[in-house]
Short mmCIF file of C-alpha atoms in Angstrom, two decimals:
data_model
loop_
_atom_site.label_atom_id
_atom_site.label_comp_id
_atom_site.label_asym_id
_atom_site.label_seq_id
_atom_site.Cartn_x
_atom_site.Cartn_y
_atom_site.Cartn_z
CA UNK A 1 45.42 -4.62 29.62
CA UNK A 2 46.47 -5.67 33.13
CA UNK A 3 49.10 -2.92 33.16
CA UNK A 4 46.74 -0.34 31.61
CA UNK A 5 49.17 0.10 28.73
CA UNK A 6 52.29 0.56 30.86
CA UNK A 7 53.71 -2.59 29.26
CA UNK A 8 53.44 -2.14 25.50
CA UNK A 9 55.62 -3.78 22.86
CA UNK A 10 54.67 -1.07 20.33
CA UNK A 11 56.79 1.43 22.27
CA UNK A 12 59.55 1.09 19.65
CA UNK A 13 59.24 4.63 18.17
CA UNK A 14 59.71 6.16 21.62
CA UNK A 15 62.62 3.84 22.41
CA UNK A 16 64.28 5.06 19.21
CA UNK A 17 63.78 8.68 20.28
CA UNK A 18 65.49 8.07 23.61
CA UNK A 19 68.31 6.02 22.12
CA UNK A 20 69.04 8.98 19.86
CA UNK A 21 68.90 11.29 22.88
CA UNK A 22 71.49 9.16 24.69
CA UNK A 23 73.79 9.14 21.66
CA UNK A 24 73.49 12.86 21.01
CA UNK A 25 73.18 13.80 24.69
CA UNK A 26 70.31 16.09 23.82
CA UNK A 27 66.82 16.07 25.34
CA UNK A 28 64.14 15.34 22.70
CA UNK A 29 61.55 18.05 22.15
CA UNK A 30 57.95 17.48 23.20
CA UNK A 31 56.96 17.74 19.52
CA UNK A 32 59.27 14.84 18.65
CA UNK A 33 57.88 12.80 21.54
CA UNK A 34 54.28 13.63 20.61
CA UNK A 35 54.85 12.54 17.00
CA UNK A 36 56.40 9.24 18.12
CA UNK A 37 53.45 8.60 20.46
CA UNK A 38 51.06 8.66 17.49
CA UNK A 39 52.75 5.44 16.36
CA UNK A 40 52.47 3.72 19.76
CA UNK A 41 49.59 1.69 21.18
CA UNK A 42 48.85 -2.02 21.48
CA UNK A 43 45.32 -1.41 20.17
CA UNK A 44 46.92 -0.49 16.81
CA UNK A 45 48.04 -4.11 16.34
CA UNK A 46 45.74 -6.78 14.87
CA UNK A 47 46.69 -10.40 15.54
CA UNK A 48 45.52 -13.18 13.26
CA UNK A 49 45.70 -16.52 15.11
CA UNK A 50 44.88 -18.40 11.91
CA UNK A 51 47.91 -17.17 9.97
CA UNK A 52 50.07 -16.38 13.04
CA UNK A 53 50.65 -12.85 11.79
CA UNK A 54 50.47 -9.36 13.25
CA UNK A 55 49.33 -6.32 11.29
CA UNK A 56 50.52 -2.87 12.36
CA UNK A 57 47.77 -0.38 11.52
CA UNK A 58 49.78 2.87 11.58
CA UNK A 59 52.72 3.54 9.22
CA UNK A 60 56.04 3.82 11.04
CA UNK A 61 55.07 1.61 13.97
CA UNK A 62 57.89 -0.41 15.49
CA UNK A 63 57.75 -3.32 17.91
CA UNK A 64 60.26 -3.49 20.74
CA UNK A 65 60.36 -6.90 22.41
CA UNK A 66 63.27 -6.09 24.72
CA UNK A 67 61.14 -6.44 27.85
CA UNK A 68 59.79 -9.89 27.01
CA UNK A 69 61.75 -11.72 24.28
CA UNK A 70 64.81 -12.33 26.42
CA UNK A 71 62.73 -14.06 29.08
CA UNK A 72 61.04 -16.24 26.47
CA UNK A 73 64.39 -17.18 24.90
CA UNK A 74 65.85 -18.17 28.27
CA UNK A 75 62.77 -20.25 29.11
CA UNK A 76 63.05 -22.05 25.77
CA UNK A 77 66.75 -22.74 26.29
CA UNK A 78 66.01 -24.27 29.70
CA UNK A 79 63.18 -26.33 28.19
CA UNK A 80 65.55 -27.79 25.57
CA UNK A 81 68.08 -28.69 28.25
CA UNK A 82 65.39 -30.46 30.25
CA UNK A 83 64.24 -32.37 27.16
CA UNK A 84 67.80 -33.68 26.87
CA UNK A 85 67.83 -34.81 30.48
CA UNK A 86 69.75 -31.86 31.90
CA UNK A 87 67.68 -30.87 34.91
CA UNK A 88 70.29 -29.05 37.00
CA UNK A 89 70.74 -25.90 34.95
CA UNK A 90 70.69 -22.12 35.05
CA UNK A 91 70.40 -20.17 31.80
CA UNK A 92 71.24 -16.47 32.01
CA UNK A 93 71.16 -13.51 29.65
CA UNK A 94 72.07 -9.96 30.69
CA UNK A 95 71.24 -10.69 34.32
CA UNK A 96 67.88 -12.41 33.77
CA UNK A 97 67.67 -16.13 34.44
CA UNK A 98 65.66 -19.26 33.74
CA UNK A 99 66.47 -21.54 36.64
CA UNK A 100 66.07 -25.32 36.85
CA UNK A 101 66.92 -27.82 39.56
CA UNK A 102 69.74 -26.75 41.91
CA UNK A 103 73.25 -28.22 41.83
CA UNK A 104 73.66 -31.55 43.65
CA UNK A 105 73.66 -31.13 47.41
CA UNK A 106 72.32 -27.57 47.28
CA UNK A 107 68.89 -26.25 48.18
CA UNK A 108 69.02 -23.71 45.35
CA UNK A 109 71.20 -21.64 43.05
CA UNK A 110 72.97 -18.83 44.92
CA UNK A 111 72.04 -15.55 43.23
CA UNK A 112 73.50 -12.19 44.23
CA UNK A 113 70.96 -9.43 44.77
CA UNK A 114 73.06 -6.36 44.04
CA UNK A 115 72.14 -3.07 45.73
CA UNK A 116 70.86 0.06 44.03
CA UNK A 117 73.78 2.26 42.97
CA UNK A 118 72.98 4.98 45.49
CA UNK A 119 74.34 5.97 48.92
CA UNK A 120 72.26 4.48 51.72
CA UNK A 121 70.90 1.62 49.62
CA UNK A 122 70.34 -1.74 51.37
CA UNK A 123 73.45 -3.94 51.23
CA UNK A 124 74.03 -6.89 48.92
CA UNK A 125 71.91 -9.94 49.75
CA UNK A 126 71.87 -13.45 48.34
CA UNK A 127 68.91 -15.48 47.15
CA UNK A 128 68.48 -19.25 46.94
CA UNK A 129 66.42 -20.07 43.83
CA UNK A 130 65.23 -23.20 42.03
CA UNK A 131 62.76 -23.93 39.21
CA UNK A 132 61.73 -20.34 38.57
CA UNK A 133 62.41 -17.25 36.51
CA UNK A 134 64.42 -14.26 37.76
CA UNK A 135 64.55 -10.81 36.17
CA UNK A 136 65.79 -7.34 37.01
CA UNK A 137 64.94 -3.97 35.51
CA UNK A 138 66.40 -0.56 36.19
CA UNK A 139 68.58 2.22 34.88
CA UNK A 140 71.99 1.19 36.23
CA UNK A 141 73.61 0.46 32.86
CA UNK A 142 71.38 2.39 30.46
CA UNK A 143 70.60 5.98 31.36
CA UNK A 144 71.52 9.50 30.37
CA UNK A 145 71.73 12.71 32.38
CA UNK A 146 70.22 15.67 30.55
CA UNK A 147 69.44 19.05 32.06
CA UNK A 148 70.47 17.82 35.50
CA UNK A 149 67.99 14.93 35.41
CA UNK A 150 68.67 11.20 35.01
CA UNK A 151 66.55 9.47 32.34
CA UNK A 152 66.27 5.68 32.07
CA UNK A 153 66.20 3.67 28.84
CA UNK A 154 62.81 2.39 30.05
CA UNK A 155 60.09 4.58 28.54
CA UNK A 156 56.58 5.24 29.86
CA UNK A 157 54.29 4.67 26.83
CA UNK A 158 51.72 7.11 28.26
CA UNK A 159 54.03 10.12 28.71
CA UNK A 160 56.65 9.22 26.12
CA UNK A 161 59.38 10.09 28.63
CA UNK A 162 62.28 8.03 29.91
CA UNK A 163 61.70 7.09 33.54
CA UNK A 164 63.34 9.42 36.07
CA UNK A 165 62.55 7.36 39.18
CA UNK A 166 66.02 5.89 39.86
CA UNK A 167 65.09 2.30 40.70
CA UNK A 168 66.01 -1.38 40.68
CA UNK A 169 63.23 -3.95 40.39
CA UNK A 170 63.75 -7.68 41.00
CA UNK A 171 61.00 -10.18 40.16
CA UNK A 172 60.88 -13.92 40.82
CA UNK A 173 58.14 -15.79 38.96
CA UNK A 174 57.32 -19.29 37.71
CA UNK A 175 59.10 -18.52 34.41
CA UNK A 176 61.49 -15.89 33.11
CA UNK A 177 59.06 -14.47 30.54
CA UNK A 178 56.65 -13.54 33.33
CA UNK A 179 59.43 -12.17 35.54
CA UNK A 180 60.85 -10.16 32.63
CA UNK A 181 57.57 -8.45 31.76
CA UNK A 182 56.60 -7.77 35.38
CA UNK A 183 59.95 -6.18 36.24
CA UNK A 184 59.71 -3.71 33.34
CA UNK A 185 56.09 -2.91 34.10
CA UNK A 186 56.87 -2.25 37.76
CA UNK A 187 59.61 0.19 36.76
CA UNK A 188 57.02 2.16 34.79
CA UNK A 189 54.04 2.13 37.18
CA UNK A 190 55.98 2.38 40.47
CA UNK A 191 56.06 0.17 43.56
CA UNK A 192 52.45 0.49 44.71
CA UNK A 193 50.78 -0.51 41.44
CA UNK A 194 53.67 -2.71 40.39
CA UNK A 195 53.69 -4.83 43.53
CA UNK A 196 49.90 -5.14 43.35
CA UNK A 197 50.25 -6.49 39.81
CA UNK A 198 53.01 -8.87 40.90
CA UNK A 199 50.95 -10.15 43.83
CA UNK A 200 48.00 -10.78 41.52
CA UNK A 201 50.23 -13.00 39.36
CA UNK A 202 50.35 -16.60 40.55
CA UNK A 203 53.73 -17.54 42.05
CA UNK A 204 55.34 -14.11 41.57
CA UNK A 205 57.20 -11.98 44.13
CA UNK A 206 59.16 -8.75 43.80
CA UNK A 207 61.44 -6.28 45.51
CA UNK A 208 61.62 -2.62 44.50
CA UNK A 209 64.48 -0.36 45.57
CA UNK A 210 64.20 3.26 44.49
CA UNK A 211 65.58 6.71 45.16
CA UNK A 212 62.78 9.17 44.35
CA UNK A 213 64.65 12.03 46.03
CA UNK A 214 67.40 12.08 48.64
CA UNK A 215 66.24 8.94 50.42
CA UNK A 216 66.34 5.30 49.38
CA UNK A 217 63.21 3.16 49.74
CA UNK A 218 63.00 -0.64 49.59
CA UNK A 219 59.65 -2.42 49.30
CA UNK A 220 58.96 -6.14 48.96
CA UNK A 221 55.90 -8.21 48.20
CA UNK A 222 54.92 -10.46 51.15
CA UNK A 223 56.39 -13.66 49.71
CA UNK A 224 59.77 -12.32 48.66
CA UNK A 225 61.60 -12.87 51.95
CA UNK A 226 61.34 -16.66 51.66
CA UNK A 227 63.87 -16.57 48.82
CA UNK A 228 66.67 -15.05 50.90
CA UNK A 229 69.55 -17.41 51.53
CA UNK A 230 69.33 -18.88 55.00
#
């Protein structure tokens, strides 16, 4: 609800469409996208807290937890380590991180903030992080160029299209699950709405680097700069 449907785990049918497009290197037709969209929508899921079950109301629906499950798994791994007395730890999966206490004698874990893969992008910076979640979203490793346009693996549930706004979003939040979901959402809604959503989330900060045309733009939420390595 907070993202107005931009973050939606029922997006699975559309994700399948775009995975097929990447494999076949062929742009999906609007009819194919429209059909897949009929099977997308969080309001088509009924949760039963008593039985801990979810009912999908439309045949052919498919959940895709890629933008949230990884963060939850990393948080749980860090929690288990802490329960066993291991406080100084960093758990990472595909670039996202659940971060505990820093190594002895250090103020934080040194994390590289890689630049957007575009000429004129801001240079590499380093962050110093402790006891937080860190997540990135973008199209660096998963995209396809079709008809002269670059399409991301991240799909807008409203339009059914892969995102074409070449971008890299970094989110720091109290836990990795929150950072993971906010970074994906910001990729979909863009920096203005995305950063507003981040800033409304307690303890969260973000940086968005994007190349909407020939120029590169970098925007940060007000609290992000404090994480840069001194």
